[in-house]
């Protein structure tokens, strides 16, 4: 019965770990600059002449972000920034490699967008000192998000590219407002669910081992379903529609801890997918291509892109052709939707696995932030942001590898695409801010006395309590 | 450029990529397991970093010390100077009791404003004020008896 009383009130205190972040950032710079050098060596047979300038610029961006974190978010997660920087650097090099083959100029633009992204990242963590402020803007950001989603439908600024009406043209720049809307929607859902989760979680009846929600609580999920269907119908954007609905569903599940919502949401998703399949030729087309990609190679709209990417990945094999040795330019739009195909061809399965692991680390750090976060709103926002990255990567990589039907979404941080890159840098800024709040030691709760003295932990005898 | 150089280049870049991934994973791992320690780090830097706080001016009639009134260590005392007092069998305790029924870190007496509280630190046998076992920090008045194991302590003027 004797036991050692070592129940010390020793709490879990996180360290700042900025040194580890700096170390990883240097390695990340090696990933980005190494890829650039390898592309130059593979294609032109020499290290690119602007190697020092390019590496220097990447280093300046990373050091600026690192210093900003040191100054404003001392306890933020040490792994997110280096992983994001490495992915972005790798993406830049792959886009540059495609540029050299296609005589295009995407890499330079992407570098400009990356600079803007880092600037906005620094602005985010500098201006937003406490993420709980965002909870005040629950409904404002919801309205703003809906406005942004409607913008591409407007007559003059709206712009249709390759069948999807998700771009706007303002002053010569084209932009996808949906990318910003996804961040705003996370804030809206988190703010809404943190207030209403009890009503959504507690009421309901039990049917076949699953707690189903009440009919009157179905309002928000039906609303979100209609919004997603609206994106699918009017903007013909399968990927975004899937991402918004999936993210809402995950947040609903996390907030209420009730699998019943997943059942309801899954049923709604199947119904929506079936309706889409019946009603829209582009959805049916995607679905048919997924089932038998090789039958549609020569048709328009056909599966040429997908088939080229599959051939490329098969040719790449385990360790890839090497930068400059493959033919990834054969894939149309390899720099945006199909960048995973290009990576699979030139870096092989080994490279693709590394990239997917890096995305997994980002998601893990996001969910970890949600776990250690102390307030419900922060937990839900971190979960939502991590879910966005996870869903986006799953949808894109699954589509490219024909695990699921192909939907047009950008690969976060890798693909060419300014709005996506900038929005994802802001996303990382938000995650770092929440993780800083979550990992910072509580003020005032300090251990007033010394270490636990392990030399004296002899067994304490237990008093035999005589029950009267 | 020869085949071999290109092959080495290819493998070299993949190695860089994986070194980065593994380094990131090892930082994740260190972050998971290395976070429970800073109690040591804090006490090391604590006395140097913080100037010792002056005890607040004492009111008349306030308790000045804790004394053991019954038990093996009867007569042992500790001055109340604003800092929390740890009671237990461990070497770091302000009042060290050689009582087999006392835990290594058994209870703590701390000041808040003008009042003194006793708090159980998850001991095996519990802390009693008078006859009631306490489950949360409890106010101590002058002369109230705190029983810890077979020892009884009191606040005295």
XYZ file of C-alpha atoms in Angstrom:
625
model
C 0.000 0.000 0.000
C 2.921 2.336 0.390
C 3.516 4.701 -2.419
C 5.934 7.412 -3.236
C 4.368 10.805 -3.061
C 5.843 12.489 -6.031
C 2.722 14.325 -7.036
C 4.596 17.524 -7.600
C 2.614 20.335 -9.208
C 5.215 20.280 -11.969
C 3.439 21.656 -14.985
C 4.184 21.335 -18.650
C 6.206 24.392 -19.566
C 7.310 24.860 -23.155
C 10.681 26.179 -24.061
C 11.138 28.932 -26.559
C 13.269 26.872 -28.992
C 14.196 29.769 -31.265
C 17.683 28.309 -31.684
C 16.249 25.076 -33.076
C 14.167 27.168 -35.463
C 17.238 28.991 -36.714
C 19.077 25.701 -37.217
C 16.164 24.258 -39.187
C 15.906 27.463 -41.213
C 19.515 27.070 -42.309
C 18.748 23.514 -43.427
C 15.604 24.802 -45.169
C 17.720 27.348 -47.001
C 19.883 24.412 -48.075
C 16.790 22.677 -49.463
C 15.688 25.756 -51.423
C 19.107 26.856 -52.676
C 20.234 23.276 -53.276
C 17.247 22.660 -55.521
C 18.003 25.853 -57.449
C 21.640 24.840 -57.919
C 20.650 21.303 -58.924
C 18.252 22.683 -61.544
C 21.023 24.862 -62.953
C 23.510 21.993 -62.989
C 21.010 19.598 -64.520
C 19.766 21.820 -67.324
C 22.513 24.329 -68.096
C 25.429 22.281 -66.814
C 26.594 24.962 -64.417
C 25.623 26.570 -61.159
C 23.265 29.435 -62.104
C 25.082 32.792 -62.281
C 22.566 34.501 -59.996
C 22.956 31.770 -57.392
C 24.393 34.072 -54.724
C 21.746 36.745 -55.243
C 18.940 34.185 -55.193
C 20.201 32.424 -52.081
C 20.815 35.782 -50.443
C 17.261 36.894 -51.131
C 15.814 33.660 -49.725
C 18.050 34.053 -46.672
C 16.926 37.653 -46.173
C 13.267 36.596 -46.278
C 13.814 33.759 -43.822
C 15.892 35.830 -41.417
C 13.306 38.625 -41.519
C 10.550 36.165 -40.614
C 12.738 34.597 -37.920
C 13.617 37.948 -36.341
C 9.956 38.958 -36.401
C 9.102 35.772 -34.512
C 11.894 36.368 -32.019
C 10.600 39.860 -31.336
C 6.861 39.258 -31.220
C 6.169 35.568 -30.723
C 8.982 34.258 -28.558
C 7.301 30.966 -27.699
C 5.823 30.180 -31.113
C 6.231 26.758 -32.651
C 9.807 26.271 -33.895
C 9.084 23.879 -36.770
C 6.347 25.519 -38.829
C 8.371 28.356 -40.349
C 11.353 26.224 -41.523
C 9.066 23.574 -43.043
C 7.072 26.206 -44.901
C 10.257 27.909 -46.058
C 11.663 24.613 -47.359
C 8.481 23.773 -49.254
C 8.351 27.257 -50.732
C 12.001 27.065 -51.775
C 11.511 23.658 -53.374
C 8.402 24.914 -55.182
C 10.322 27.927 -56.519
C 13.063 25.686 -57.890
C 10.588 23.329 -59.595
C 8.736 26.275 -61.134
C 12.075 27.700 -62.270
C 12.918 24.346 -63.844
C 9.612 24.403 -65.786
C 10.283 28.019 -66.746
C 13.589 27.026 -68.324
C 11.779 24.390 -70.390
C 8.752 26.493 -71.321
C 10.402 29.915 -71.650
C 7.946 31.315 -69.167
C 8.580 33.649 -66.269
C 6.582 32.187 -63.416
C 9.401 31.676 -60.915
C 10.262 35.366 -60.776
C 6.615 36.264 -60.166
C 6.358 33.523 -57.567
C 9.406 34.969 -55.792
C 7.680 38.356 -55.730
C 4.539 36.748 -54.322
C 6.635 34.904 -51.747
C 8.181 38.207 -50.678
C 4.706 39.683 -50.328
C 3.656 36.589 -48.407
C 6.543 36.907 -45.947
C 5.796 40.612 -45.505
C 2.153 39.836 -44.744
C 3.284 37.030 -42.413
C 5.392 39.514 -40.455
C 2.539 42.028 -40.458
C 0.156 39.350 -39.166
C 2.255 38.305 -36.202
C 3.267 41.894 -35.428
C -0.176 43.457 -35.500
C -2.128 40.549 -34.085
C -0.770 40.164 -30.574
C -3.637 38.048 -29.296
C -5.695 35.790 -31.510
C -8.724 36.078 -29.229
C -9.270 39.555 -30.660
C -10.439 37.825 -33.820
C -13.405 36.359 -31.991
C -14.961 39.827 -31.966
C -15.088 39.766 -35.731
C -16.928 36.443 -36.046
C -19.805 37.720 -38.116
C -17.889 40.546 -39.787
C -15.403 38.082 -41.209
C -18.257 35.800 -42.250
C -19.857 38.615 -44.225
C -16.502 39.564 -45.697
C -15.874 35.967 -46.744
C -19.228 35.707 -48.500
C -18.527 39.034 -50.200
C -15.148 37.776 -51.367
C -16.679 34.542 -52.628
C -19.259 36.527 -54.598
C -16.683 38.894 -56.134
C -15.760 36.641 -59.084
C -19.439 36.586 -60.047
C -19.457 40.359 -60.502
C -19.693 41.452 -64.140
C -16.578 43.594 -64.714
C -13.925 42.382 -62.303
C -14.939 38.707 -62.383
C -12.860 36.536 -64.646
C -13.287 33.006 -65.905
C -10.142 30.960 -66.426
C -10.273 27.391 -67.682
C -13.938 26.992 -66.818
C -13.647 28.035 -63.176
C -15.017 31.441 -62.292
C -12.889 32.120 -59.221
C -10.610 34.939 -60.335
C -10.977 38.689 -60.178
C -9.005 41.181 -62.198
C -8.141 44.418 -60.462
C -5.667 46.889 -61.938
C -3.977 44.271 -64.062
C -3.561 41.773 -61.251
C -5.629 38.633 -61.108
C -6.434 37.277 -57.704
C -8.457 34.429 -56.220
C -10.536 35.923 -53.398
C -11.555 32.442 -52.271
C -8.082 31.918 -50.832
C -8.530 34.785 -48.399
C -12.126 33.736 -47.787
C -11.011 30.369 -46.462
C -9.086 32.048 -43.619
C -12.020 34.312 -42.803
C -14.400 31.347 -42.844
C -12.244 29.493 -40.294
C -12.523 32.493 -37.958
C -16.280 32.665 -38.530
C -16.891 28.969 -37.897
C -14.649 28.903 -34.843
C -16.328 31.966 -33.335
C -19.781 30.584 -34.050
C -19.109 27.051 -32.826
C -17.376 28.119 -29.632
C -20.591 29.906 -28.630
C -23.123 27.398 -29.870
C -21.425 24.074 -29.440
C -23.333 23.114 -26.323
C -26.651 23.396 -28.104
C -25.244 21.433 -31.012
C -23.618 18.825 -28.800
C -26.165 18.036 -26.146
C -29.527 17.873 -27.829
C -30.428 15.021 -30.121
C -31.632 11.481 -30.245
C -29.827 8.228 -30.493
C -30.203 6.046 -33.544
C -28.111 2.943 -34.219
C -25.299 3.798 -31.760
C -24.935 7.274 -33.219
C -26.243 10.441 -31.621
C -28.045 12.292 -34.336
C -28.575 16.021 -33.930
C -31.968 17.660 -33.666
C -33.669 18.863 -36.806
C -33.608 22.507 -35.765
C -29.857 22.392 -35.200
C -29.253 21.370 -38.777
C -29.514 25.003 -39.913
C -25.808 25.906 -40.020
C -24.694 22.671 -41.639
C -27.424 22.925 -44.283
C -26.440 26.538 -44.891
C -22.814 25.580 -45.349
C -23.850 22.742 -47.627
C -25.794 25.169 -49.805
C -22.834 27.575 -49.927
C -20.561 24.718 -51.017
C -23.062 23.633 -53.652
C -23.285 27.258 -54.766
C -19.513 27.382 -55.261
C -19.749 24.139 -57.202
C -22.616 25.304 -59.407
C -21.833 28.950 -60.063
C -18.055 28.963 -59.894
C -17.489 25.379 -61.048
C -14.804 24.981 -58.444
C -14.957 21.439 -57.150
C -11.898 21.731 -54.946
C -12.877 24.836 -52.965
C -16.389 23.547 -52.471
C -15.036 20.292 -51.067
C -12.519 22.120 -48.883
C -15.004 24.555 -47.310
C -17.535 21.857 -46.536
C -14.928 19.423 -45.209
C -13.377 22.087 -43.008
C -16.765 23.042 -41.570
C -17.585 19.411 -40.913
C -14.295 18.773 -39.101
C -14.748 21.884 -36.957
C -18.293 20.840 -36.114
C -17.056 17.417 -35.061
C -14.159 18.805 -33.028
C -16.372 21.374 -31.304
C -19.151 18.968 -30.361
C -17.267 15.634 -30.084
C -20.254 14.009 -31.727
C -19.698 11.594 -34.631
C -23.364 12.096 -35.519
C -22.392 15.271 -37.321
C -19.946 13.346 -39.474
C -22.724 10.938 -40.430
C -25.071 13.786 -41.328
C -22.320 15.689 -43.146
C -21.144 12.608 -44.992
C -24.695 11.916 -46.142
C -25.043 15.515 -47.313
C -21.726 15.253 -49.145
C -22.763 12.078 -50.928
C -26.081 13.685 -51.857
C -24.295 16.789 -53.148
C -21.801 14.738 -55.120
C -24.616 12.685 -56.648
C -26.574 15.830 -57.590
C -23.432 17.322 -59.075
C -22.772 14.172 -61.042
C -26.300 14.141 -62.427
C -26.572 17.817 -63.198
C -23.168 19.006 -64.377
C -21.162 17.715 -67.241
C -17.859 18.931 -65.785
C -18.382 16.952 -62.600
C -19.357 13.850 -64.583
C -16.326 14.380 -66.798
C -13.956 14.491 -63.811
C -15.545 11.388 -62.400
C -15.266 9.423 -65.661
C -11.641 10.470 -66.095
C -10.890 9.295 -62.583
C -12.349 5.848 -63.274
C -10.593 5.305 -66.587
C -8.028 8.003 -67.310
C -6.556 6.362 -70.398
C -9.844 6.344 -72.316
C -10.007 10.115 -72.417
C -6.465 11.019 -73.443
C -7.272 12.568 -76.796
C -10.578 14.204 -76.006
C -11.217 17.750 -74.912
C -11.809 18.170 -72.072
C -9.792 15.053 -71.620
C -7.322 13.471 -69.309
C -4.111 14.357 -71.154
C -2.773 16.288 -68.159
C -3.442 13.464 -65.735
C -2.056 10.776 -68.033
C 1.140 12.734 -68.747
C 1.639 13.192 -65.022
C 1.087 9.482 -64.374
C 3.610 8.562 -67.063
C 6.012 11.077 -65.567
C 5.680 9.653 -62.073
C 6.103 6.117 -63.380
C 9.224 7.181 -65.272
C 10.558 8.897 -62.183
C 10.329 5.695 -60.182
C 11.947 5.439 -56.774
C 14.591 8.155 -56.879
C 13.447 10.183 -59.885
C 15.178 11.277 -63.063
C 17.006 14.116 -61.377
C 16.454 17.823 -61.975
C 16.654 18.595 -65.681
C 16.629 14.952 -66.777
C 12.869 14.423 -66.882
C 10.270 15.942 -69.171
C 7.782 17.514 -66.788
C 6.955 20.242 -69.294
C 4.823 17.689 -71.096
C 2.234 18.073 -68.337
C 0.023 21.090 -69.061
C -0.042 23.532 -66.132
C 2.599 21.507 -64.309
C 3.625 24.600 -62.336
C 0.242 25.064 -60.672
C -2.095 22.093 -60.382
C 0.328 19.333 -61.231
C 3.494 20.371 -59.438
C 3.381 17.087 -57.510
C 3.548 15.290 -60.855
C 6.666 17.260 -61.788
C 8.251 16.529 -58.392
C 7.331 12.850 -58.742
C 9.054 12.704 -62.114
C 12.277 14.474 -61.201
C 12.677 13.576 -57.529
C 10.836 10.273 -57.575
C 8.872 8.577 -54.857
C 11.592 9.478 -52.339
C 11.103 13.186 -52.988
C 7.313 12.988 -53.022
C 7.334 11.147 -49.715
C 9.561 13.815 -48.190
C 7.202 16.541 -49.420
C 4.130 14.749 -48.091
C 5.892 14.229 -44.749
C 6.618 17.938 -44.588
C 2.929 18.664 -45.111
C 2.128 16.097 -42.435
C 4.464 17.937 -40.055
C 2.650 21.215 -40.760
C -0.698 19.577 -40.012
C 0.674 17.883 -36.903
C 2.044 21.148 -35.549
C -1.308 22.821 -36.223
C -3.239 20.137 -34.368
C -0.654 20.135 -31.568
C -1.168 23.881 -31.220
C -4.886 23.218 -30.946
C -4.225 20.634 -28.222
C -2.086 22.854 -26.011
C -4.104 26.011 -26.657
C -5.972 27.153 -23.570
C -9.044 28.823 -25.065
C -11.748 27.177 -27.112
C -11.681 29.733 -29.894
C -7.941 29.322 -30.435
C -8.314 25.551 -30.412
C -10.964 25.666 -33.104
C -9.092 28.184 -35.274
C -5.887 26.124 -35.120
C -7.826 22.951 -35.944
C -9.531 24.692 -38.846
C -6.267 26.032 -40.295
C -4.576 22.638 -39.988
C -7.607 21.008 -41.581
C -7.442 23.393 -44.521
C -3.837 22.425 -45.228
C -4.598 18.727 -44.758
C -7.665 18.761 -46.997
C -5.946 20.815 -49.671
C -2.941 18.491 -49.808
C -5.153 15.418 -49.730
C -7.380 16.687 -52.519
C -4.475 17.731 -54.750
C -2.150 14.781 -54.186
C -5.082 12.378 -54.230
C -6.218 13.893 -57.514
C -2.785 13.781 -59.126
C -2.259 10.176 -58.074
C -5.863 9.266 -59.114
C -6.843 8.189 -55.632
C -9.854 10.509 -55.858
C -11.322 12.456 -58.796
C -9.173 15.390 -59.780
C -10.272 18.759 -58.444
C -8.549 22.018 -59.135
C -6.785 23.198 -55.997
C -3.291 24.535 -55.555
C -0.733 22.602 -53.544
C -0.025 24.870 -50.562
C 3.363 26.656 -50.753
C 4.545 24.617 -53.757
C 2.290 25.581 -56.652
C 2.571 28.710 -58.683
C -0.235 31.027 -57.619
C 0.042 34.329 -55.838
C -3.215 34.433 -53.919
C -2.774 30.911 -52.615
C 0.821 31.531 -51.538
C 0.051 34.810 -49.783
C -3.008 33.373 -48.043
C -1.033 30.372 -46.848
C 1.727 32.564 -45.418
C -0.921 34.483 -43.487
C -2.326 31.120 -42.369
C 1.072 30.173 -40.968
C 1.275 33.573 -39.269
C -2.051 32.924 -37.539
C -0.961 29.431 -36.474
C 2.297 30.784 -35.043
C 0.440 33.484 -33.138
C -1.917 30.937 -31.600
C 0.947 28.594 -30.759
C 2.849 31.454 -29.134
C -0.159 32.162 -26.922
C -0.589 28.474 -26.200
C 3.030 27.672 -25.336
C 3.856 30.809 -23.402
C 4.185 30.014 -19.688
C 1.341 31.380 -17.625
C 2.336 34.593 -15.886
C 2.488 34.304 -12.122
C 2.345 30.534 -11.901
C 5.946 30.037 -10.995
C 7.343 27.336 -8.839
C 8.128 29.199 -5.626
C 10.609 26.621 -4.392
C 13.340 24.454 -5.660
C 13.562 21.199 -7.474
C 11.925 18.112 -6.307
C 14.442 16.412 -4.084
C 14.703 12.895 -5.344
C 17.130 11.892 -2.593
C 14.442 11.744 0.018
C 11.654 9.926 -1.696
C 11.475 7.057 0.706
C 8.130 5.447 0.956
C 5.584 7.321 2.968
C 3.577 5.105 5.253
C -0.115 5.237 4.770
C -2.339 5.860 7.751
C -4.851 3.068 8.091
C -8.106 4.883 8.245
C -10.525 3.151 10.548
C -13.974 3.693 9.232
C -16.343 4.419 12.101
C 28.399 16.634 -67.422
C 28.862 12.925 -66.885
C 26.211 10.410 -65.930
C 27.911 9.715 -62.639
C 27.988 13.378 -61.590
C 24.305 13.714 -62.388
C 23.516 10.564 -60.434
C 25.470 11.804 -57.431
C 23.761 15.186 -57.730
C 20.353 13.522 -57.746
C 21.084 11.392 -54.696
C 22.756 14.342 -52.985
C 19.684 16.524 -53.318
C 17.392 13.772 -52.061
C 19.742 13.369 -49.112
C 19.502 17.103 -48.340
C 15.720 16.889 -48.507
C 15.582 13.942 -46.140
C 18.131 15.406 -43.741
C 15.826 18.387 -43.443
C 12.778 16.176 -42.880
C 14.555 14.114 -40.235
C 15.916 17.219 -38.498
C 12.402 18.658 -38.385
C 11.051 15.392 -36.993
C 13.766 15.295 -34.337
C 12.872 18.827 -33.254
C 9.230 17.724 -33.051
C 10.356 14.841 -30.886
C 12.486 17.012 -28.603
C 9.576 19.383 -28.294
C 7.371 16.562 -27.110
C 9.639 15.037 -24.486
C 11.854 17.910 -23.427
C 9.344 20.270 -21.972
C 8.841 19.061 -18.433
C 12.210 20.179 -17.074
C 12.346 23.928 -16.662
C 11.757 23.847 -12.903
C 15.525 23.259 -12.587
C 16.422 25.956 -15.022
C 14.218 28.434 -13.265
C 15.609 27.955 -9.782
C 19.115 28.290 -11.092
C 18.431 31.662 -12.610
C 15.805 32.605 -10.058
C 17.843 34.075 -7.165
C 20.116 35.967 -9.508
C 17.395 37.375 -11.740
C 14.964 38.486 -9.098
C 15.819 40.897 -6.347
C 14.637 39.398 -3.056
C 11.281 40.925 -2.240
C 11.014 42.903 0.941
C 8.455 41.338 3.229
C 5.372 43.540 3.433
C 5.107 45.633 6.606
C 3.643 43.401 9.239
C 0.450 44.342 10.961
C 0.087 44.011 14.669
C -1.436 40.710 15.610
C -0.334 38.939 12.445
C 1.318 35.517 12.862
C 5.099 35.541 12.781
C 6.049 31.884 12.711
C 4.858 28.327 12.294
C 5.776 25.936 15.054
C 5.452 22.207 15.459
C 3.497 21.677 18.651
C 3.237 17.912 18.678
C 5.136 15.057 17.060
C 8.710 13.900 16.579
C 9.987 17.347 15.635
C 8.091 19.264 18.308
C 9.586 22.733 18.652
C 10.782 23.068 15.047
C 9.753 26.411 13.641
C 9.891 28.533 10.526
C 9.537 32.286 10.256
C 6.731 33.671 8.143
C 8.413 36.260 5.976
C 6.061 36.351 3.026
C 7.536 33.400 1.213
C 5.620 30.159 1.001
C 6.689 27.516 3.473
C 7.021 23.942 2.330
C 6.345 21.228 4.842
C 7.382 17.647 4.245
C 9.947 14.926 4.660
C 12.165 16.155 1.802
C 15.420 18.056 2.185
C 13.982 21.127 0.473
C 11.217 21.601 3.004
C 11.298 24.669 5.239
C 9.979 22.556 8.085
C 11.473 19.117 7.749
C 9.565 16.413 9.568
C 10.944 12.960 10.388
C 7.468 11.508 10.433
C 6.905 8.360 8.421
C 3.359 9.397 7.716
C 4.405 12.646 6.071
C 5.019 12.854 2.328
C 8.198 14.270 0.838
C 6.392 17.413 -0.190
C 3.331 17.340 1.904
C 1.799 20.764 2.277
C 2.542 24.396 1.810
C 1.664 27.465 3.853
C 1.484 30.611 1.789
C 0.416 34.187 2.264
C -2.188 36.016 0.226
C -2.811 39.581 1.319
C -3.210 39.520 5.069
C -4.225 35.919 5.227
C -2.286 32.707 5.427
C -3.401 29.596 3.620
C -2.455 25.993 3.904
C -2.538 23.882 0.776
C -2.120 20.152 0.416
C 0.381 19.172 -2.300
C -1.144 15.849 -3.172
C 0.112 14.059 -0.090
C -0.587 10.434 0.693
C -2.287 10.916 4.019
C -3.768 14.340 3.567
C -3.639 17.550 5.531
C -6.156 18.370 8.242
C -7.170 21.729 9.633
C -8.791 21.008 12.954
C -10.583 17.770 12.217
C -11.453 18.376 8.574
C -9.282 17.070 5.739
C -8.697 19.874 3.274
C -9.047 19.549 -0.472
C -8.285 23.130 -1.421
C -6.278 26.016 0.040
C -7.781 26.803 3.424
C -7.447 29.926 5.539
C -5.407 29.601 8.696
C -6.128 31.656 11.774
C -3.912 32.135 14.791
C -3.882 29.002 16.842
C -5.621 26.795 14.299
C -4.066 23.344 14.353
C -2.780 21.798 11.151
C -2.299 18.069 11.352
C 0.137 16.457 8.959
C 0.774 12.762 9.498
C 1.305 12.434 13.253
C 2.537 15.989 13.550
C 0.547 19.063 14.535
C 1.596 22.564 13.533
C 0.280 25.960 14.564
C 0.588 29.583 13.508
C 1.872 31.682 16.387
C 2.393 35.364 17.001
